[in-house]
mmCIF file of C-alpha atoms in Angstrom:
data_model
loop_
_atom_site.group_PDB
_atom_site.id
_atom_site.type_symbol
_atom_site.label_atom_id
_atom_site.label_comp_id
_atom_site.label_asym_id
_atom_site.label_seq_id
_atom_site.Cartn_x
_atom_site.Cartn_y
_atom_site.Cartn_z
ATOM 1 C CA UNK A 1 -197.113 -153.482 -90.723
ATOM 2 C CA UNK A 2 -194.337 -155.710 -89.160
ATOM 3 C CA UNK A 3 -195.033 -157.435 -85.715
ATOM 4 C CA UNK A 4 -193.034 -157.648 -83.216
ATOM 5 C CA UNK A 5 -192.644 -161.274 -81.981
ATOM 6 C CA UNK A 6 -190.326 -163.201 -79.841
ATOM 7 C CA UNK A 7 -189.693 -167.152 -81.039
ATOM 8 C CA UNK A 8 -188.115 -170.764 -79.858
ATOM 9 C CA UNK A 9 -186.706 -172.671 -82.750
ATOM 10 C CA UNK A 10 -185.913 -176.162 -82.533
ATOM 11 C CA UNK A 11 -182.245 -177.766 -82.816
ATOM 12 C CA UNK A 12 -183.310 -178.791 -86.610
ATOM 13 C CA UNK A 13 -184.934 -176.799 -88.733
ATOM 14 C CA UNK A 14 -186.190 -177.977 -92.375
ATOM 15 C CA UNK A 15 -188.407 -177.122 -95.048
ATOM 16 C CA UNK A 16 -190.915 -179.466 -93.437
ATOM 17 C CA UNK A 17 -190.432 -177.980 -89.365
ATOM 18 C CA UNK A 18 -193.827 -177.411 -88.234
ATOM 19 C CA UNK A 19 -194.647 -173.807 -86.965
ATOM 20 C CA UNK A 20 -197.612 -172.788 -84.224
ATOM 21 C CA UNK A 21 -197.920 -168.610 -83.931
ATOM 22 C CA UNK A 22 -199.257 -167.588 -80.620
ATOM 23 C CA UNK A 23 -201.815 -164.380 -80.515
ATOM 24 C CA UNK A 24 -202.340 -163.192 -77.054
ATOM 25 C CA UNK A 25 -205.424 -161.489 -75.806
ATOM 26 C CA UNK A 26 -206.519 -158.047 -75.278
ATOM 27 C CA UNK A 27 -204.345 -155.852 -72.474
ATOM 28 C CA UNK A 28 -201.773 -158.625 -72.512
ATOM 29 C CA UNK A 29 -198.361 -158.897 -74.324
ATOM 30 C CA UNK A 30 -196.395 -161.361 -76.247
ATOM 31 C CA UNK A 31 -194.787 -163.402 -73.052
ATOM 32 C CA UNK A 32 -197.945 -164.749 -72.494
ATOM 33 C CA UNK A 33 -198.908 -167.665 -74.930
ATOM 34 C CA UNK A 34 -195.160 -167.959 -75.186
ATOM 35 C CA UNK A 35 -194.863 -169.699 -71.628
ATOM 36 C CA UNK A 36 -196.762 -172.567 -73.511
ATOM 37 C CA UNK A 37 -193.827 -173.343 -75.420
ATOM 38 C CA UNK A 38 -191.681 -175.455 -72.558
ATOM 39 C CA UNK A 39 -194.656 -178.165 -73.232
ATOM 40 C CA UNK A 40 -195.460 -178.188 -76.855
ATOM 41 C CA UNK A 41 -193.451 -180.362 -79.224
ATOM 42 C CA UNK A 42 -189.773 -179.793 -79.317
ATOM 43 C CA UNK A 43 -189.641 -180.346 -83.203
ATOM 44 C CA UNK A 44 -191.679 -177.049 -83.677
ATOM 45 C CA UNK A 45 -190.936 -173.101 -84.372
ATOM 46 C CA UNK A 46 -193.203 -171.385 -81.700
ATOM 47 C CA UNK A 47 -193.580 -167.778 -82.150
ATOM 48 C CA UNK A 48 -195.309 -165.265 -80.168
ATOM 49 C CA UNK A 49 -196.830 -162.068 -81.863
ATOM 50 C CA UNK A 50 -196.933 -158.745 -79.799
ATOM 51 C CA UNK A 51 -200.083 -157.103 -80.679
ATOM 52 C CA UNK A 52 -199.502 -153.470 -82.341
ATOM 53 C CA UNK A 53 -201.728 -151.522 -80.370
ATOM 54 C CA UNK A 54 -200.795 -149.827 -76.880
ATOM 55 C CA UNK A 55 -204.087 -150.275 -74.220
ATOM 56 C CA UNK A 56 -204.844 -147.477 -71.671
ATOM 57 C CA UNK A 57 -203.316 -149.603 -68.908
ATOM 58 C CA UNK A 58 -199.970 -151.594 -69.541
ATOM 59 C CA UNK A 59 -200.172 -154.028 -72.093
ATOM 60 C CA UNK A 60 -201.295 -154.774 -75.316
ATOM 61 C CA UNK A 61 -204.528 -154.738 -77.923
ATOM 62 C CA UNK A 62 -205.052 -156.038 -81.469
ATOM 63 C CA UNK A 63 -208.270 -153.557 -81.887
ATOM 64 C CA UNK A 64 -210.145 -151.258 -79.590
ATOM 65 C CA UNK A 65 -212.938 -153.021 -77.557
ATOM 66 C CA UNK A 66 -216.099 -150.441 -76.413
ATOM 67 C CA UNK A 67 -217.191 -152.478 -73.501
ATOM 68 C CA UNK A 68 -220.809 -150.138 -73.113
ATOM 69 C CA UNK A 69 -221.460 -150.640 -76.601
ATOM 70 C CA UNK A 70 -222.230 -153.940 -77.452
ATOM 71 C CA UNK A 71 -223.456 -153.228 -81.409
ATOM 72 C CA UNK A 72 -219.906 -152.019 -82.017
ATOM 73 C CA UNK A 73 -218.304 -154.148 -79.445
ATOM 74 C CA UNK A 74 -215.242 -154.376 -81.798
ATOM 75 C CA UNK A 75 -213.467 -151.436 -83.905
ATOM 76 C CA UNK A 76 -214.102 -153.288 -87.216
ATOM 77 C CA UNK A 77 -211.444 -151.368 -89.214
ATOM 78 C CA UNK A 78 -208.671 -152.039 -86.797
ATOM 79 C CA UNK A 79 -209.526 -155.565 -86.395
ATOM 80 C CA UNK A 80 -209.477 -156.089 -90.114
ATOM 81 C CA UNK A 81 -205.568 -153.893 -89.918
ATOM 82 C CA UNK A 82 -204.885 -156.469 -87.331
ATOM 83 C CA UNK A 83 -206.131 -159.647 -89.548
ATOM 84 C CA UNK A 84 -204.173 -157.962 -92.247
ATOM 85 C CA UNK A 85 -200.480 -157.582 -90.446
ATOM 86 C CA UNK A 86 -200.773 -160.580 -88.854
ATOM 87 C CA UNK A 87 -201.167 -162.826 -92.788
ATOM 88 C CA UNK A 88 -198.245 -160.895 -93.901
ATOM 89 C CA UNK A 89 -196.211 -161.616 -90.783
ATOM 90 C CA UNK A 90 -196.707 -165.305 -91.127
ATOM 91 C CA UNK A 91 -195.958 -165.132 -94.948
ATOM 92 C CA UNK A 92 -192.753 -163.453 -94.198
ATOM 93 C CA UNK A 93 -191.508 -165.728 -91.227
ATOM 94 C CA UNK A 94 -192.779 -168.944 -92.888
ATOM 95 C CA UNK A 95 -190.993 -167.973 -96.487
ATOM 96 C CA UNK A 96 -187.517 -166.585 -94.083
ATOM 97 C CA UNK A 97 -187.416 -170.298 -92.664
ATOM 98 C CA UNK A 98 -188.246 -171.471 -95.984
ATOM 99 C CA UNK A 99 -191.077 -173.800 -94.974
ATOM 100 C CA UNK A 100 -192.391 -174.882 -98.032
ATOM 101 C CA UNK A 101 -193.393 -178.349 -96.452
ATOM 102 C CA UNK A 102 -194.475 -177.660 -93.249
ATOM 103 C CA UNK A 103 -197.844 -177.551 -91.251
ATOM 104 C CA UNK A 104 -198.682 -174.301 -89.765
ATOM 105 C CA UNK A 105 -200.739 -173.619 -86.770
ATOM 106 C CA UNK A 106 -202.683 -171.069 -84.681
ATOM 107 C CA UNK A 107 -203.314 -170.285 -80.837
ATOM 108 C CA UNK A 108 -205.067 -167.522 -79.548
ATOM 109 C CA UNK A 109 -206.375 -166.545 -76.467
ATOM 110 C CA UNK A 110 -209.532 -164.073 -76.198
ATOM 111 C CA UNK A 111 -208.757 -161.386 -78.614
ATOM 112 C CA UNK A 112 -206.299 -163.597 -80.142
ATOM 113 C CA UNK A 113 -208.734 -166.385 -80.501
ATOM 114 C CA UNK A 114 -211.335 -163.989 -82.331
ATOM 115 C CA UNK A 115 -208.959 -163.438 -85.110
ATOM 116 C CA UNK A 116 -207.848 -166.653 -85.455
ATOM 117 C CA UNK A 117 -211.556 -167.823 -86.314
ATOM 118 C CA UNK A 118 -210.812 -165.318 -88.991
ATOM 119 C CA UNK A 119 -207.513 -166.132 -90.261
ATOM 120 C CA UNK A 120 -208.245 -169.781 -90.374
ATOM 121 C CA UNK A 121 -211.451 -169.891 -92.578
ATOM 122 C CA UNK A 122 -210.201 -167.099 -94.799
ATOM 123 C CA UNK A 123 -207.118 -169.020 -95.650
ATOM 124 C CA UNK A 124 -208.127 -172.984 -94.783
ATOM 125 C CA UNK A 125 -204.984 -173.649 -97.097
ATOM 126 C CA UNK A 126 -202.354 -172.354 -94.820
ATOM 127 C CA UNK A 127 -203.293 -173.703 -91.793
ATOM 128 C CA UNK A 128 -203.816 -176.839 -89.330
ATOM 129 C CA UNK A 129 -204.391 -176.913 -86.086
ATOM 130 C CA UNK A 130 -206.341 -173.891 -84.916
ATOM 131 C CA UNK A 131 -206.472 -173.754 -80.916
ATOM 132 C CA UNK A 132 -209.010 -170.497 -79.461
ATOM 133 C CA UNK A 133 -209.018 -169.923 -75.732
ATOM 134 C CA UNK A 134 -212.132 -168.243 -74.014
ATOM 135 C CA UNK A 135 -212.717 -165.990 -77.267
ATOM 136 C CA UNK A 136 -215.627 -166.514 -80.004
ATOM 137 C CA UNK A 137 -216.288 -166.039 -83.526
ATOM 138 C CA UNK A 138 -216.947 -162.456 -84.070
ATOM 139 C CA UNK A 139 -219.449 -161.906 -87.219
ATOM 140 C CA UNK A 140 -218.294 -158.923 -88.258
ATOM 141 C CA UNK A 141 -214.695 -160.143 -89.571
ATOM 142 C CA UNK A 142 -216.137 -163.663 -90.534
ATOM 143 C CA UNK A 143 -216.768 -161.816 -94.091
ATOM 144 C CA UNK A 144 -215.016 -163.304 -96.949
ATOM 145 C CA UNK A 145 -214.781 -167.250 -95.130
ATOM 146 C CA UNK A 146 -214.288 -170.626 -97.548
ATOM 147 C CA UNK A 147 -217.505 -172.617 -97.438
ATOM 148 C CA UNK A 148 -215.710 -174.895 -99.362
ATOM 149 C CA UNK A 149 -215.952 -177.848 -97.031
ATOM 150 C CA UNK A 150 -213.321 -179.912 -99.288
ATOM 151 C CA UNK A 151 -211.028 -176.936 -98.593
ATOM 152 C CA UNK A 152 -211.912 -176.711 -94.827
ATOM 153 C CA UNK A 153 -211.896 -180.348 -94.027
ATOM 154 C CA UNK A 154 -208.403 -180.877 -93.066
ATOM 155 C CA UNK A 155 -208.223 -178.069 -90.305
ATOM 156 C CA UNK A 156 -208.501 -179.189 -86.270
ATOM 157 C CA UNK A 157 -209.457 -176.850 -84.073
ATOM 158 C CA UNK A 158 -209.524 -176.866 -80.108
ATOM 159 C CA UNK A 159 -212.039 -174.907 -79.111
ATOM 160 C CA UNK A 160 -212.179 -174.308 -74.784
ATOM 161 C CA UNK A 161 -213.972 -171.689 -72.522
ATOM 162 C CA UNK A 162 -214.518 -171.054 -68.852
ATOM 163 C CA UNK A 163 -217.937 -171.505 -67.261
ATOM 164 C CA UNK A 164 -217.711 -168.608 -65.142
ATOM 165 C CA UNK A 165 -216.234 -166.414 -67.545
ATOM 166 C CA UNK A 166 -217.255 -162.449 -66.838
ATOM 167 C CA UNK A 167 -215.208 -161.058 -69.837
ATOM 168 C CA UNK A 168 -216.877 -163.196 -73.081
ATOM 169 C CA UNK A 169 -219.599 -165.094 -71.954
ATOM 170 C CA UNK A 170 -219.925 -169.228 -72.756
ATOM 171 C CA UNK A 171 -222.954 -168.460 -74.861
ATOM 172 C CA UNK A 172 -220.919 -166.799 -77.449
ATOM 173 C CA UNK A 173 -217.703 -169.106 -77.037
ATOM 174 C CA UNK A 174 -220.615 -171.896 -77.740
ATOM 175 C CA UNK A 175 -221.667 -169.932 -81.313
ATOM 176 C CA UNK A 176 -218.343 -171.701 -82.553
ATOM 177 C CA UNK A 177 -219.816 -174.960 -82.016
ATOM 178 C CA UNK A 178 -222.819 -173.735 -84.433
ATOM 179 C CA UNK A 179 -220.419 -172.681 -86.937
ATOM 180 C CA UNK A 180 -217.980 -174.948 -87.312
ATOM 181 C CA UNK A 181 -220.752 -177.996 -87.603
ATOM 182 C CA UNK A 182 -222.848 -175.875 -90.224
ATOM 183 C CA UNK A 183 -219.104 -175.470 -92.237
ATOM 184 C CA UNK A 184 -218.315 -179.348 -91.811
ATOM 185 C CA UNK A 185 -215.057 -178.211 -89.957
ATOM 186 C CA UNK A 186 -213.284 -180.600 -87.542
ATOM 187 C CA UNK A 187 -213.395 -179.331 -84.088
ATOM 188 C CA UNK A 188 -213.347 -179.953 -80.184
ATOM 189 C CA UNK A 189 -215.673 -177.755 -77.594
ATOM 190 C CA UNK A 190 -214.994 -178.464 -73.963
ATOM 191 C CA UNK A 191 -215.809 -176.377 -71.157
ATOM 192 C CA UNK A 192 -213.977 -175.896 -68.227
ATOM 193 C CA UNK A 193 -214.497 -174.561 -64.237
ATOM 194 C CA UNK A 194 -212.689 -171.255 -64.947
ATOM 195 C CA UNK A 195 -213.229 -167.809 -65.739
ATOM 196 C CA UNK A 196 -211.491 -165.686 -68.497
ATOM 197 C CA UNK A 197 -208.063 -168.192 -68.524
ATOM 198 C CA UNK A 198 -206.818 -171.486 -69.055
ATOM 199 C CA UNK A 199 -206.672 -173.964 -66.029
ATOM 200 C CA UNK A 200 -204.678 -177.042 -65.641
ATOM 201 C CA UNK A 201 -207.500 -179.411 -67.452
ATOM 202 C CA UNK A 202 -207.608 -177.058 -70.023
ATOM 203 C CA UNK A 203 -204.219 -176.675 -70.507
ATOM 204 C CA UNK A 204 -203.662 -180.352 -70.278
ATOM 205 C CA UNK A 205 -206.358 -181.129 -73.094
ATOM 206 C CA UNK A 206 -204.486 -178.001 -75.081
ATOM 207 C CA UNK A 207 -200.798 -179.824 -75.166
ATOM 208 C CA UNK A 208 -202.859 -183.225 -75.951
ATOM 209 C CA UNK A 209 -204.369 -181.284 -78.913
ATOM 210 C CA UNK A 210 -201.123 -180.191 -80.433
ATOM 211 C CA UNK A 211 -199.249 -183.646 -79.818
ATOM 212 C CA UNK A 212 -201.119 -185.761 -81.751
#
């Protein structure tokens, strides 16, 4: 399946341009993560992936959530689609601007954020910098992960959650702490006076993250 995105591309753009791809969260839409993009480095490609499934309200969903069911919390199936369309969107994009040289990244928020646990210790090779916003790693698409540490040592990720957050509560942002120590991955964990979003500290920290 082919996403629809929206994307800023630099002045220059060479085999070696760096690229971040942007997955919003649940009920939201592709102009989201995208406002990011007037702060992050001016070098990069920023694209912003519309999620493919419509929600009941306006807005956008990469799998159905059952909020009164919290043993099938996530439609496993669809989330695995999801994980799925969004590899072979990247694949596509990355090979059409021909960047065999350059870094790669991920930010997601919430929903987003849950599959880019997954996308980033499936396929440590591909990718850098992983930034998830008020989301956690969900168990249930964490199958098939590298445990390779050699292979997962050179990914960063920013990992930030609100302390008031009603929608996924800290203590499962904080299970990403646990896992990425027990997998020897690189990683961040700050939390922030916020609920389900990204204030200005955090969104300070998040542009410091993906300078350096």
């Amino acid at each position: 399946m082919n996403l629809d995105y929206i994307v800023k591309e630099p002045e220059n753009i060479t085999s070696s341009t760096p690229i971040l791809f942007m997955l919003h969260g649940y009920g939201s839409n592709e102009q989201d993560l995208f406002s990011f993009r007037e702060t992050l480095p001016k070098d990069w490609i920023i694209v912003s992936f519309r999620a493919p499934r419509n929600t009941q309200f306006e807005g956008f969903s990469w799998y159905d959530i059952d909020f009164n069911n919290p043993e099938n919390f996530i439609d496993v199936p669809q989330a695995e689609e999801a994980l799925q369309s969004v590899l072979e969107s990247i694949l596509k994009i990355i090979n059409h601007y021909g960047l065999v040289d350059g870094k790669t990244h991920l930010c997601g928020f919430s929903q987003g954020g849950i599959l880019c646990y997954s996308l980033a210790l499936r396929y440590p090779d591909l990718f850098t910098y992983i930034a998830c916003l008020s989301s956690y790693p969900e168990e249930k698409i964490l199958t098939n992960i590298v445990k390779d540490k050699k292979k997962l040592e050179k990914l960063r990720f920013f990992i930030s959650h609100g302390t008031d957050d009603a929608v996924i509560p800290l203590e499962w942002g904080r299970k990403a702490a646990d896992l990425l120590y027990d997998l020897g991955c690189y990683f961040t964990f700050r939390e922030y006076m916020s609920g389900h979003g990204v204030n200005q500290k955090n969104y300070m920290d998040l542009m410091d993250f993906f300078s350096k």
